[in-house]
CSV table of C-alpha atoms and ligand atoms in Angstrom, one decimal:
chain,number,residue,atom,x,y,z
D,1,UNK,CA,0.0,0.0,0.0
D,2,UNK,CA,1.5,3.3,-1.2
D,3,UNK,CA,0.8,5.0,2.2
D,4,UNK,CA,2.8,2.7,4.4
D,5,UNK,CA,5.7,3.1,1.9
D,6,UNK,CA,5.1,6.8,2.2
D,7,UNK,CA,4.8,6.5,5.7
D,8,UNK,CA,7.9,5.1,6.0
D,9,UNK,CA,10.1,7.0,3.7
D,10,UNK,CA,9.1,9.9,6.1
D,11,UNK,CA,10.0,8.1,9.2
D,12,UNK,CA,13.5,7.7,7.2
D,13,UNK,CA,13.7,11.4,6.3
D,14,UNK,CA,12.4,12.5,9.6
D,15,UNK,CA,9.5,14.4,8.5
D,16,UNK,CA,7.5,14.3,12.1
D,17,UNK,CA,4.5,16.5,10.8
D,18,UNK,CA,4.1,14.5,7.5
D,19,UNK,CA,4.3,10.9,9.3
D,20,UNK,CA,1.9,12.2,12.3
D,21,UNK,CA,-0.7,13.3,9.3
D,22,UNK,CA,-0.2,10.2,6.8
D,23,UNK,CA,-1.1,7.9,10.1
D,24,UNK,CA,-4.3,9.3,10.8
D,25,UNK,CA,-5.1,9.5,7.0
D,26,UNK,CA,-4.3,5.7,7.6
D,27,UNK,CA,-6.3,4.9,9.9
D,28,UNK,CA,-9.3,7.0,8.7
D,29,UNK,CA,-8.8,4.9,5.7
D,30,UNK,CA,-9.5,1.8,7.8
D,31,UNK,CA,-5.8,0.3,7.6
D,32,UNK,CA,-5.1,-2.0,10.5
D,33,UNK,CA,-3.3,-0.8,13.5
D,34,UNK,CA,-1.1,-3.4,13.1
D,35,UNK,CA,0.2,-3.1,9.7
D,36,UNK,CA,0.2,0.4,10.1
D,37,UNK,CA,3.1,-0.2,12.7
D,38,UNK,CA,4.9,-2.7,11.4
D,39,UNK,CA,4.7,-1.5,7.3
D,40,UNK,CA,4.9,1.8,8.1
D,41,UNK,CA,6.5,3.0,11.1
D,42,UNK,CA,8.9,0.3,12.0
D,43,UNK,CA,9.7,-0.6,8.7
D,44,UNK,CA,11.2,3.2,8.1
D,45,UNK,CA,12.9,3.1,11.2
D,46,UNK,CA,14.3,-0.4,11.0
D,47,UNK,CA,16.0,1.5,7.1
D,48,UNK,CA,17.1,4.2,9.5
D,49,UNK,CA,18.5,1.8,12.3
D,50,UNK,CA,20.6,-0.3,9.4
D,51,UNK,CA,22.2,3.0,7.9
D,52,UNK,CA,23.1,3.7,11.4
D,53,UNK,CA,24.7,0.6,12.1
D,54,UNK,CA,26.8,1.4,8.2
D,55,UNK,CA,27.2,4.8,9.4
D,56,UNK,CA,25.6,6.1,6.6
D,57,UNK,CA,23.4,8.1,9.1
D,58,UNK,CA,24.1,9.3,12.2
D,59,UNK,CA,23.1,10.6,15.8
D,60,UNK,CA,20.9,14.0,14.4
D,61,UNK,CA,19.1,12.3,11.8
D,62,UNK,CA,18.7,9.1,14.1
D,63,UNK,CA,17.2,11.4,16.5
D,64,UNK,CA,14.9,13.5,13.8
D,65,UNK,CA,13.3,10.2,12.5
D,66,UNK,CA,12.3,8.6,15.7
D,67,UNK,CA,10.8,12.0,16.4
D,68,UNK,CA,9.1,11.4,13.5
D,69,UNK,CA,8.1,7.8,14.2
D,70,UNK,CA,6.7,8.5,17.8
D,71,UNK,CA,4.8,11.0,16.0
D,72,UNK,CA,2.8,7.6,14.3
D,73,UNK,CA,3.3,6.1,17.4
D,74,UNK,CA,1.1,8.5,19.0
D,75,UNK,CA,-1.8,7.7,17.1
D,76,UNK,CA,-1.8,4.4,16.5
D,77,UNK,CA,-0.8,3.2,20.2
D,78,UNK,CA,-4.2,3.5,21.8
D,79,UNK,CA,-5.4,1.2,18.7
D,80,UNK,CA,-3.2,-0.8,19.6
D,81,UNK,CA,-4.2,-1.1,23.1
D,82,UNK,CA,-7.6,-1.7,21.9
D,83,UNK,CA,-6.6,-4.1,19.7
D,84,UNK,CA,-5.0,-6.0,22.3
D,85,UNK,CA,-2.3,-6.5,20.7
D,86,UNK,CA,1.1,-8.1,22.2
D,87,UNK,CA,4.0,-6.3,21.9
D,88,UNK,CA,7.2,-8.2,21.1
D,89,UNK,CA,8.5,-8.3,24.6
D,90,UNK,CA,8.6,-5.7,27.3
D,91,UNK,CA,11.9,-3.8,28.2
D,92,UNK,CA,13.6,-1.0,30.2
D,93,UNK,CA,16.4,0.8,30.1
D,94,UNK,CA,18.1,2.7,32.2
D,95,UNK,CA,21.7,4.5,32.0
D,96,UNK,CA,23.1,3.3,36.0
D,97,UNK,CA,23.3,5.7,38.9
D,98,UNK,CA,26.1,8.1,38.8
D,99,UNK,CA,25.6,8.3,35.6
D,100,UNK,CA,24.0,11.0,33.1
D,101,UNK,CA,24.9,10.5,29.6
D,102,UNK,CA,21.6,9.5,28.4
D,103,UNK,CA,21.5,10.1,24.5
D,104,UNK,CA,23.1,6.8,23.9
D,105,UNK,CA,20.4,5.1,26.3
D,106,UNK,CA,17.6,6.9,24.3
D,107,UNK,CA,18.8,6.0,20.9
D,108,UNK,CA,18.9,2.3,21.9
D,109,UNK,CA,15.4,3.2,23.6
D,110,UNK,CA,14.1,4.2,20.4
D,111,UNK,CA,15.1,1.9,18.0
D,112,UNK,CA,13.7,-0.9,20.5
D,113,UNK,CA,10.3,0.8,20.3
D,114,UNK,CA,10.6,1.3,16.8
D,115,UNK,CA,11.8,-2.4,16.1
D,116,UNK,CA,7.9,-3.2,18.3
D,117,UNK,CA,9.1,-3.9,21.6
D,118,UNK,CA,7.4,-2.1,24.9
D,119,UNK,CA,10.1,-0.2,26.1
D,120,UNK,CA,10.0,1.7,29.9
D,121,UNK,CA,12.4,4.6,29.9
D,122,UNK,CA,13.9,5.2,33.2
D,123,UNK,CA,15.8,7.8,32.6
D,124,UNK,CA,19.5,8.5,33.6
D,125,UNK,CA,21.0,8.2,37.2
D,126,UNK,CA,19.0,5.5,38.1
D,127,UNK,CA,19.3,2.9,41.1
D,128,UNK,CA,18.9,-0.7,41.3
D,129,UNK,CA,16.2,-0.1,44.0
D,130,UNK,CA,13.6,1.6,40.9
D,131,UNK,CA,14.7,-0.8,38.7
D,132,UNK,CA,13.9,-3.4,40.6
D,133,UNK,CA,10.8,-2.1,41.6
D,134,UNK,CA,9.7,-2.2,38.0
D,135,UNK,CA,10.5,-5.1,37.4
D,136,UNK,CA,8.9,-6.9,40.3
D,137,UNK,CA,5.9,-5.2,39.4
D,138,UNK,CA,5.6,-5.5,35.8
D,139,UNK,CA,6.0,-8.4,32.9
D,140,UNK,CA,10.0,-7.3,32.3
D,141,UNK,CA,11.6,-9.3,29.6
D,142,UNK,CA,14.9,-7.4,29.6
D,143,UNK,CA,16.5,-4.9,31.2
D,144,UNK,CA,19.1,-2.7,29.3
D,145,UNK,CA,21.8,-1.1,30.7
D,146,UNK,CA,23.7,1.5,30.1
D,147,UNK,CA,26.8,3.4,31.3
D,148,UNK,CA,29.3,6.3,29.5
D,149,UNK,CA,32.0,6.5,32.8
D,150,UNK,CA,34.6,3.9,34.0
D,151,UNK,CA,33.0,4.5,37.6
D,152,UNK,CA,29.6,4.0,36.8
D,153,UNK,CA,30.3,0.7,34.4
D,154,UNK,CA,30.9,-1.7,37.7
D,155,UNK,CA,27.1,-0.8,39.2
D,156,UNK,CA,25.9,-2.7,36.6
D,157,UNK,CA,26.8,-5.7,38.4
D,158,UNK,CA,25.3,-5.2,41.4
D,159,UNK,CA,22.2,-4.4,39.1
D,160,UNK,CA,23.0,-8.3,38.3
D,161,UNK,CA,23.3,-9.4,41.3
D,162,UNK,CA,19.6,-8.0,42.8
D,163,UNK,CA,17.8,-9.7,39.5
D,164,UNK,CA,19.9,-13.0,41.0
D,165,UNK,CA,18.9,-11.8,44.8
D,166,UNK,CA,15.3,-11.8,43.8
D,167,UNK,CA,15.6,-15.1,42.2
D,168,UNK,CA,14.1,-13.7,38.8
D,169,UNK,CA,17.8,-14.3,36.5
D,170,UNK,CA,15.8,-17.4,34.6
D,171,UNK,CA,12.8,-14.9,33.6
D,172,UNK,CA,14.7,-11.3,33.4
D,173,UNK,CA,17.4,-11.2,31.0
D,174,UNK,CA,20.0,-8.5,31.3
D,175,UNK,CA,21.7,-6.8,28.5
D,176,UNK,CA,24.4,-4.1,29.1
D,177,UNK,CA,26.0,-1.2,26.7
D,178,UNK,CA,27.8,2.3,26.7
D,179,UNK,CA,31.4,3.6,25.1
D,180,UNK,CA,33.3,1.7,27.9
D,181,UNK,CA,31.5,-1.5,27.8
D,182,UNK,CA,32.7,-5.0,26.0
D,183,UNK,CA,31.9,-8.0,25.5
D,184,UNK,CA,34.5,-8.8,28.0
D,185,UNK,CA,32.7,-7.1,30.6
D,186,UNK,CA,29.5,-8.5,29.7
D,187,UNK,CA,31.3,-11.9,30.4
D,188,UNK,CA,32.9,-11.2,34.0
D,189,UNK,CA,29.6,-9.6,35.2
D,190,UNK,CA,27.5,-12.2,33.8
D,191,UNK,CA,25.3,-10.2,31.5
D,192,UNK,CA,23.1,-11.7,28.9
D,193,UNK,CA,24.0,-10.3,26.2
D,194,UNK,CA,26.4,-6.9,25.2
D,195,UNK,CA,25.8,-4.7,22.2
D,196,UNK,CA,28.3,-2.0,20.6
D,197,UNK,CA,25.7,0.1,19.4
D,198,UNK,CA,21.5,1.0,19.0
D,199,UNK,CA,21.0,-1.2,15.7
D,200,UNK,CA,23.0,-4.1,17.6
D,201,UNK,CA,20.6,-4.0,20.6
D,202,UNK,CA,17.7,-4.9,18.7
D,203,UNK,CA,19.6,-7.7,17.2
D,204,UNK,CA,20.5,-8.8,20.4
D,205,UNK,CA,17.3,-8.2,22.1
D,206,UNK,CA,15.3,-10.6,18.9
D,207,UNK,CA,18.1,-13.0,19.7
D,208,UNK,CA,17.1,-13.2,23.6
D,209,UNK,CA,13.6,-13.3,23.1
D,210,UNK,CA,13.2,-15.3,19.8
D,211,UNK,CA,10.8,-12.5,18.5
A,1,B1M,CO1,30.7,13.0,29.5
A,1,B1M,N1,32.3,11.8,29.5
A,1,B1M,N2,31.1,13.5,31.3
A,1,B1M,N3,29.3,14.3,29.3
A,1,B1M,N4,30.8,12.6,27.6
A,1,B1M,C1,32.5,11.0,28.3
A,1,B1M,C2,31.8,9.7,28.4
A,1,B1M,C3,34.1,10.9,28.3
A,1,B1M,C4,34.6,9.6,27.5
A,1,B1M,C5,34.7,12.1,27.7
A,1,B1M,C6,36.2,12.1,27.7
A,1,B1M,O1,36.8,12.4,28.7
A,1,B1M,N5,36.8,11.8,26.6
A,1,B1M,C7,34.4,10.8,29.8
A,1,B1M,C8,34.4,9.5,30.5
A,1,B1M,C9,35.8,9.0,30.8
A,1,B1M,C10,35.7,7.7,31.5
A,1,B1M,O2,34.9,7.4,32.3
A,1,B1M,N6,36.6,6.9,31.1
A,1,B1M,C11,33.3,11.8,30.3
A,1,B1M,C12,33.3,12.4,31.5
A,1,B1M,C13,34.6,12.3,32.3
A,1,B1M,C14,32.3,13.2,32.0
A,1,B1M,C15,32.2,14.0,33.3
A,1,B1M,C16,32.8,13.3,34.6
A,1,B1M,C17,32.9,15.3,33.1
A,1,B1M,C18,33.0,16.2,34.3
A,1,B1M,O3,32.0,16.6,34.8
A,1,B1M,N7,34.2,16.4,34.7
A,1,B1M,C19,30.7,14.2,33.5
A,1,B1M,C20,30.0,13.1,34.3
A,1,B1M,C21,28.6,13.4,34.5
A,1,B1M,C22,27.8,12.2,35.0
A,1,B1M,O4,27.4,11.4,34.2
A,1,B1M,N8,27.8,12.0,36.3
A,1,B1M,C23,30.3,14.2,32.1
A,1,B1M,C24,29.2,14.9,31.6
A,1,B1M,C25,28.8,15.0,30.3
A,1,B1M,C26,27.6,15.9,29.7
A,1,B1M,C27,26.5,16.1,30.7
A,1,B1M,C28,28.2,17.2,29.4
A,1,B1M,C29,27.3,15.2,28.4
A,1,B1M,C30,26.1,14.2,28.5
A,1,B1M,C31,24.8,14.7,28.0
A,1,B1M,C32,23.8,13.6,28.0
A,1,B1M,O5,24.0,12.5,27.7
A,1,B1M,N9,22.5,14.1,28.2
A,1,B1M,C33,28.5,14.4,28.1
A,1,B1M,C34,28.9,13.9,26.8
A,1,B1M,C35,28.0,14.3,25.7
A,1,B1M,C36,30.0,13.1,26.6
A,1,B1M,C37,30.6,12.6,25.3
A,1,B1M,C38,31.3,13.7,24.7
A,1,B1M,C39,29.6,12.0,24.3
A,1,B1M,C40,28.7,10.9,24.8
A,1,B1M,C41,27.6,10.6,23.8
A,1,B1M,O6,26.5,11.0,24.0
A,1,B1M,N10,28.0,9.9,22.7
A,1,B1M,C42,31.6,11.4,25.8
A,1,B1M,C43,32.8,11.3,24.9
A,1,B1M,C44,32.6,10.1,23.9
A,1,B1M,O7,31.9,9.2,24.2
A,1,B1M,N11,33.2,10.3,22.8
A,1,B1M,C45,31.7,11.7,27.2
A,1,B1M,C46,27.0,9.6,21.7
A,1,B1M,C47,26.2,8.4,22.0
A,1,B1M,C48,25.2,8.0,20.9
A,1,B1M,O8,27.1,7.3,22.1
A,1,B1M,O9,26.5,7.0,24.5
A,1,B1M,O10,28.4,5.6,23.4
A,1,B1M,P1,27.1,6.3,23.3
A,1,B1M,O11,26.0,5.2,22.9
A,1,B1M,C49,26.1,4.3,21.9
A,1,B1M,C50,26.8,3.0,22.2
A,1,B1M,O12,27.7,3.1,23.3
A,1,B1M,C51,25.6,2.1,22.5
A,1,B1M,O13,24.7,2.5,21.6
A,1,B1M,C52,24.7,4.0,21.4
A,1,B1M,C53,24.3,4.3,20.0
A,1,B1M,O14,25.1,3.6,19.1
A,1,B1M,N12,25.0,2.0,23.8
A,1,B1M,C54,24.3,0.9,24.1
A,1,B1M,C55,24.8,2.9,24.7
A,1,B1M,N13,24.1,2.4,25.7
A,1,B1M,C56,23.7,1.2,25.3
A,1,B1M,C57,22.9,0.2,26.0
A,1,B1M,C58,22.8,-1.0,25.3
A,1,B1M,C59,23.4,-1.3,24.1
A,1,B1M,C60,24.1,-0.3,23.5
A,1,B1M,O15,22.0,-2.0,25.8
A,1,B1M,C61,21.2,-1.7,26.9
């Protein structure tokens, strides 16, 4: 359907007022909910999310176009809802206490959300107490990490070590990122799962959940 396509080439270019209006026309056209998100939406911002990873785009226009997708997001989310339909999996990220570089965290936020996972946002500086409180209370799949300073990097275990505290390591899986972070690290601390970069965590995150 040409307005999906044209949907998604202005999630690709970023056009935020363009995308919000082609949704509605969408769904006042009677186009499911659904494909509306996944033809549409996700599929211009999984285009924007590969040319990241090839660094044929970069932070700004990264930025721009999932502007541009939450604008969709917006209205087709309470359809959604009504819909009942499943998300892929529930995560949230949060860059670790001590720590405020957050535009890495967001990006990795975003392309999640745009890739049709649930994702809570809880911001930078953030201790293992809240995230453990959201995770207690809600249906958490993963929980992403990040961290930008060598001294914030090693609270990421003790993140690790409540989920294993609170006996919930077999149903929460952890995944960690940030400049500083390796696979190596990932290793020692006993993370699930480490990505380099935004386009990477989705990859990861479909590999963790099979979805
Ligand atoms: Co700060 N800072 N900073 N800083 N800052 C760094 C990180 C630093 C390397 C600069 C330097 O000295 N060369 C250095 C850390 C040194 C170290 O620990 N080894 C540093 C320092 C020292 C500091 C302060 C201590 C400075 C001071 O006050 N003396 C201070 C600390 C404040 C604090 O956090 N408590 C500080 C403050 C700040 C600002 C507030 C000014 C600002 C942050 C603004 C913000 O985020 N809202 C800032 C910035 C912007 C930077 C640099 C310049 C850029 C970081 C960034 O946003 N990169 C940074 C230097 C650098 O990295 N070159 C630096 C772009 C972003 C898209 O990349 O975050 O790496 P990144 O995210 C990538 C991947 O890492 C990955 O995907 C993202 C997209 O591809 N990724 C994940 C990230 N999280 C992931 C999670 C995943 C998976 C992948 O799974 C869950």
């Amino acid at each position: 359907m040409a307005i999906l396509e044209d949907i998604a080439i202005g999630v690709e270019k970023g056009d935020e007022v363009v995308v919000g209006d082609l949704t509605q026309k969408a769904i006042a056209e009677g186009i499911a909910a659904v494909d509306i998100l996944d033809k549409g939406l996700v599929a211009g911002m999984n285009v924007v999310g590969e040319k990241f990873k090839n660094n044929e785009v970069f932070i700004p226009e990264v930025l721009v176009s999932a502007r541009a997708m939450k604008a969709g997001m917006q209205k087709v989310r309470p359809l959604l809802t009504d819909a009942n339909v499943r998300s892929k999996g529930k995560i949230v990220v949060a860059t670790v206490k001590g720590d405020l570089h957050d535009i890495g965290k967001n990006i990795v936020g975003m392309l999640l959300e745009g890739a049709g996972y649930e994702v809570t946002d809880l911001g930078s500086d953030v201790s293992k107490e809240k995230i453990m409180e959201v995770v207690k209370k809600e249906e958490v799949d993963i929980i992403g990490m990040s961290a930008l300073l060598t001294t914030t990097m090693t609270y990421m275990k003790e993140i690790i070590q409540a989920v294993n505290d609170a006996n919930l390591k077999d149903k929460v899986k952890v995944i960690i990122g940030g400049a500083p972070i390796s696979q190596s690290y990932a290793d020692e601390i006993k993370a699930d799962g480490y990505a380099p970069d935004a386009a990477s965590a989705v990859d990861l995150v479909k590999g963790l959940l099979g979805r």
